[in-house]
Amino acid sequence: QERIEMLEHAKDQLSKFVPESVRKMAETDPEAYGFQKVETDATVLFLDIGGYSSMCESLDDERVNFLVEKYFSEFLDEIRKGKGEINETAGDGLMIIFHDKNQESHARTTVSTAIAIYYKTLKVNAELRGKFESTVVNMGINSGKVFLGATKFEGMSASRWTFTASGLTTVLAARIAGLASEGKILLGPETVNRLQEEFMIQPFGEHRLKNISNPVPVYRLVV
């Protein structure tokens, strides 16, 4: 009875702020996944809409919101196909987490999703041609160990739960995404190590990234 009550409590709490896959984890092992972060392997994808700032300056809020929702709605279908978890949104950007037991599998799935998002962007650009300027989506991807689970942010007047993957892997993914421009998809070295020959990869040079001690080799996905 005690275990059943624990399970129901975990499901009720998690359902307020985490994706479906995490709720399923709670059902199978509530003691491990309740509110504890666990070390696991994941691939993290950051994306942002290029030219968002100039878009905000030249368009009214309603048209900007329409564009963001239009593109992100198209992307959501591909993210769901790949079983990615959207951690957070920030105006023009998304952080998406892919994880399963097979490390190579979730790396490949993330890259495949990024390619699908690239082509969905072209599709929306074509649909909106003549009404809006075409845009690009810049992406950065990195794989490795993360601390996956719930984080609670406490403010002066409110608190908020979020589900996230924290650690160096995520930091590097964000930094690599910051290097991307003109619709590029950039990859960290660990992601590249896990990919098969089905993807075309080009070196993008070694880069010194903010708060990272050593230069990091970055690669570009050719689509």
GROMACS .gro file of N, CA and C in nm, residues 57-134:
model
  234
   57GLU      N    1   1.214   4.399  -3.418
   57GLU     CA    2   1.221   4.542  -3.443
   57GLU      C    3   1.135   4.585  -3.561
   58SER      N    4   1.122   4.498  -3.660
   58SER     CA    5   1.053   4.536  -3.783
   58SER      C    6   0.906   4.495  -3.788
   59LEU      N    7   0.865   4.403  -3.701
   59LEU     CA    8   0.728   4.353  -3.702
   59LEU      C    9   0.660   4.380  -3.569
   60ASP      N   10   0.526   4.388  -3.571
   60ASP     CA   11   0.455   4.404  -3.445
   60ASP      C   12   0.452   4.270  -3.371
   61ASP      N   13   0.418   4.277  -3.242
   61ASP     CA   14   0.423   4.158  -3.157
   61ASP      C   15   0.336   4.044  -3.210
   62GLU      N   16   0.220   4.078  -3.263
   62GLU     CA   17   0.128   3.974  -3.310
   62GLU      C   18   0.189   3.896  -3.425
   63ARG      N   19   0.256   3.966  -3.518
   63ARG     CA   20   0.316   3.899  -3.633
   63ARG      C   21   0.439   3.817  -3.591
   64VAL      N   22   0.515   3.869  -3.496
   64VAL     CA   23   0.630   3.794  -3.445
   64VAL      C   24   0.582   3.665  -3.379
   65ASN      N   25   0.480   3.677  -3.294
   65ASN     CA   26   0.427   3.557  -3.227
   65ASN      C   27   0.373   3.456  -3.327
   66PHE      N   28   0.308   3.506  -3.431
   66PHE     CA   29   0.257   3.417  -3.535
   66PHE      C   30   0.371   3.338  -3.599
   67LEU      N   31   0.480   3.407  -3.632
   67LEU     CA   32   0.592   3.342  -3.698
   67LEU      C   33   0.656   3.236  -3.607
   68VAL      N   34   0.682   3.273  -3.481
   68VAL     CA   35   0.745   3.180  -3.388
   68VAL      C   36   0.657   3.057  -3.369
   69GLU      N   37   0.527   3.077  -3.350
   69GLU     CA   38   0.436   2.965  -3.331
   69GLU      C   39   0.427   2.878  -3.457
   70LYS      N   40   0.431   2.942  -3.572
   70LYS     CA   41   0.423   2.869  -3.699
   70LYS      C   42   0.543   2.775  -3.714
   71TYR      N   43   0.663   2.830  -3.694
   71TYR     CA   44   0.783   2.747  -3.709
   71TYR      C   45   0.790   2.641  -3.599
   72PHE      N   46   0.769   2.681  -3.475
   72PHE     CA   47   0.783   2.586  -3.364
   72PHE      C   48   0.679   2.476  -3.371
   73SER      N   49   0.560   2.507  -3.419
   73SER     CA   50   0.457   2.403  -3.432
   73SER      C   51   0.501   2.296  -3.532
   74GLU      N   52   0.563   2.339  -3.640
   74GLU     CA   53   0.616   2.243  -3.738
   74GLU      C   54   0.729   2.160  -3.677
   75PHE      N   55   0.814   2.225  -3.599
   75PHE     CA   56   0.927   2.153  -3.538
   75PHE      C   57   0.878   2.050  -3.437
   76LEU      N   58   0.769   2.083  -3.366
   76LEU     CA   59   0.720   1.997  -3.260
   76LEU      C   60   0.686   1.858  -3.311
   77ASP      N   61   0.632   1.849  -3.431
   77ASP     CA   62   0.599   1.718  -3.489
   77ASP      C   63   0.724   1.631  -3.500
   78GLU      N   64   0.833   1.692  -3.546
   78GLU     CA   65   0.957   1.616  -3.563
   78GLU      C   66   1.020   1.580  -3.428
   79ILE      N   67   1.011   1.672  -3.333
   79ILE     CA   68   1.065   1.645  -3.199
   79ILE      C   69   0.991   1.528  -3.134
   80ARG      N   70   0.861   1.525  -3.151
   80ARG     CA   71   0.782   1.415  -3.094
   80ARG      C   72   0.816   1.282  -3.161
   81LYS      N   73   0.837   1.284  -3.292
   81LYS     CA   74   0.875   1.162  -3.362
   81LYS      C   75   1.004   1.103  -3.305
   82GLY      N   76   1.097   1.192  -3.271
   82GLY     CA   77   1.224   1.148  -3.216
   82GLY      C   78   1.222   1.127  -3.066
   83LYS      N   79   1.105   1.146  -3.004
   83LYS     CA   80   1.086   1.131  -2.859
   83LYS      C   81   1.176   1.227  -2.781
   84GLY      N   82   1.194   1.346  -2.837
   84GLY     CA   83   1.269   1.448  -2.765
   84GLY      C   84   1.183   1.518  -2.663
   85GLU      N   85   1.247   1.568  -2.558
   85GLU     CA   86   1.177   1.640  -2.451
   85GLU      C   87   1.215   1.787  -2.458
   86ILE      N   88   1.117   1.874  -2.478
   86ILE     CA   89   1.144   2.017  -2.480
   86ILE      C   90   1.158   2.065  -2.337
   87ASN      N   91   1.278   2.108  -2.302
   87ASN     CA   92   1.305   2.151  -2.166
   87ASN      C   93   1.255   2.293  -2.142
   88GLU      N   94   1.286   2.383  -2.234
   88GLU     CA   95   1.248   2.522  -2.211
   88GLU      C   96   1.246   2.597  -2.343
   89THR      N   97   1.172   2.708  -2.342
   89THR     CA   98   1.170   2.798  -2.456
   89THR      C   99   1.218   2.934  -2.409
   90ALA      N  100   1.277   3.008  -2.501
   90ALA     CA  101   1.328   3.141  -2.465
   90ALA      C  102   1.309   3.234  -2.583
   91GLY      N  103   1.181   3.268  -2.611
   91GLY     CA  104   1.153   3.360  -2.720
   91GLY      C  105   1.175   3.296  -2.855
   92ASP      N  106   1.300   3.293  -2.898
   92ASP     CA  107   1.332   3.241  -3.030
   92ASP      C  108   1.400   3.105  -3.024
   93GLY      N  109   1.412   3.045  -2.905
   93GLY     CA  110   1.493   2.924  -2.893
   93GLY      C  111   1.427   2.812  -2.817
   94LEU      N  112   1.480   2.692  -2.838
   94LEU     CA  113   1.436   2.573  -2.767
   94LEU      C  114   1.557   2.494  -2.720
   95MET      N  115   1.544   2.429  -2.604
   95MET     CA  116   1.640   2.329  -2.559
   95MET      C  117   1.566   2.197  -2.557
   96ILE      N  118   1.622   2.096  -2.625
   96ILE     CA  119   1.554   1.968  -2.640
   96ILE      C  120   1.648   1.856  -2.596
   97ILE      N  121   1.596   1.763  -2.518
   97ILE     CA  122   1.675   1.654  -2.463
   97ILE      C  123   1.631   1.522  -2.525
   98PHE      N  124   1.729   1.445  -2.573
   98PHE     CA  125   1.702   1.312  -2.626
   98PHE      C  126   1.780   1.211  -2.542
   99HIS      N  127   1.712   1.108  -2.496
   99HIS     CA  128   1.783   1.008  -2.415
   99HIS      C  129   1.710   0.874  -2.421
  100ASP      N  130   1.789   0.768  -2.429
  100ASP     CA  131   1.739   0.631  -2.413
  100ASP      C  132   1.859   0.545  -2.375
  101LYS      N  133   1.841   0.417  -2.369
  101LYS     CA  134   1.947   0.329  -2.321
  101LYS      C  135   2.064   0.318  -2.418
  102ASN      N  136   2.037   0.336  -2.546
  102ASN     CA  137   2.139   0.323  -2.649
  102ASN      C  138   2.199   0.460  -2.679
  103GLN      N  139   2.325   0.479  -2.644
  103GLN     CA  140   2.389   0.609  -2.659
  103GLN      C  141   2.402   0.651  -2.805
  104GLU      N  142   2.438   0.556  -2.891
  104GLU     CA  143   2.450   0.589  -3.033
  104GLU      C  144   2.313   0.622  -3.093
  105SER      N  145   2.212   0.552  -3.046
  105SER     CA  146   2.078   0.571  -3.100
  105SER      C  147   2.026   0.712  -3.075
  106HIS      N  148   2.038   0.761  -2.952
  106HIS     CA  149   1.981   0.894  -2.928
  106HIS      C  150   2.063   1.005  -2.993
  107ALA      N  151   2.194   0.982  -3.014
  107ALA     CA  152   2.274   1.079  -3.089
  107ALA      C  153   2.227   1.086  -3.234
  108ARG      N  154   2.207   0.970  -3.296
  108ARG     CA  155   2.161   0.966  -3.434
  108ARG      C  156   2.021   1.023  -3.448
  109THR      N  157   1.935   0.992  -3.352
  109THR     CA  158   1.798   1.044  -3.356
  109THR      C  159   1.798   1.196  -3.347
  110THR      N  160   1.884   1.251  -3.262
  110THR     CA  161   1.891   1.397  -3.248
  110THR      C  162   1.934   1.461  -3.379
  111VAL      N  163   2.037   1.405  -3.441
  111VAL     CA  164   2.085   1.461  -3.567
  111VAL      C  165   1.978   1.448  -3.676
  112SER      N  166   1.911   1.335  -3.681
  112SER     CA  167   1.803   1.317  -3.779
  112SER      C  168   1.691   1.419  -3.756
  113THR      N  169   1.661   1.445  -3.629
  113THR     CA  170   1.558   1.545  -3.596
  113THR      C  171   1.603   1.683  -3.640
  114ALA      N  172   1.730   1.716  -3.618
  114ALA     CA  173   1.782   1.845  -3.661
  114ALA      C  174   1.769   1.863  -3.812
  115ILE      N  175   1.798   1.757  -3.887
  115ILE     CA  176   1.784   1.763  -4.033
  115ILE      C  177   1.638   1.785  -4.071
  116ALA      N  178   1.548   1.713  -4.003
  116ALA     CA  179   1.405   1.730  -4.030
  116ALA      C  180   1.359   1.872  -4.000
  117ILE      N  181   1.410   1.929  -3.892
  117ILE     CA  182   1.376   2.068  -3.857
  117ILE      C  183   1.428   2.164  -3.964
  118TYR      N  184   1.547   2.137  -4.014
  118TYR     CA  185   1.604   2.220  -4.121
  118TYR      C  186   1.509   2.223  -4.242
  119TYR      N  187   1.460   2.107  -4.281
  119TYR     CA  188   1.373   2.102  -4.399
  119TYR      C  189   1.233   2.155  -4.368
  120LYS      N  190   1.188   2.142  -4.244
  120LYS     CA  191   1.061   2.203  -4.208
  120LYS      C  192   1.072   2.356  -4.216
  121THR      N  193   1.188   2.409  -4.182
  121THR     CA  194   1.210   2.554  -4.195
  121THR      C  195   1.197   2.598  -4.340
  122LEU      N  196   1.257   2.522  -4.431
  122LEU     CA  197   1.244   2.554  -4.573
  122LEU      C  198   1.098   2.547  -4.618
  123LYS      N  199   1.026   2.450  -4.566
  123LYS     CA  200   0.885   2.433  -4.601
  123LYS      C  201   0.803   2.555  -4.558
  124VAL      N  202   0.823   2.598  -4.434
  124VAL     CA  203   0.748   2.715  -4.385
  124VAL      C  204   0.790   2.840  -4.462
  125ASN      N  205   0.919   2.853  -4.491
  125ASN     CA  206   0.964   2.969  -4.570
  125ASN      C  207   0.889   2.975  -4.703
  126ALA      N  208   0.874   2.859  -4.767
  126ALA     CA  209   0.804   2.855  -4.895
  126ALA      C  210   0.657   2.892  -4.879
  127GLU      N  211   0.594   2.845  -4.773
  127GLU     CA  212   0.453   2.875  -4.749
  127GLU      C  213   0.429   3.024  -4.724
  128LEU      N  214   0.528   3.089  -4.662
  128LEU     CA  215   0.511   3.230  -4.624
  128LEU      C  216   0.576   3.326  -4.723
  129ARG      N  217   0.627   3.273  -4.832
  129ARG     CA  218   0.696   3.357  -4.930
  129ARG      C  219   0.603   3.466  -4.981
  130GLY      N  220   0.652   3.588  -4.985
  130GLY     CA  221   0.572   3.701  -5.028
  130GLY      C  222   0.502   3.772  -4.914
  131LYS      N  223   0.493   3.705  -4.799
  131LYS     CA  224   0.429   3.765  -4.682
  131LYS      C  225   0.532   3.803  -4.575
  132PHE      N  226   0.633   3.716  -4.559
  132PHE     CA  227   0.738   3.739  -4.461
  132PHE      C  228   0.873   3.706  -4.523
  133GLU      N  229   0.977   3.765  -4.467
  133GLU     CA  230   1.112   3.730  -4.507
  133GLU      C  231   1.142   3.586  -4.463
  134SER      N  232   1.218   3.516  -4.546
  134SER     CA  233   1.261   3.381  -4.509
  134SER      C  234   1.354   3.388  -4.389
   0.00000   0.00000   0.00000
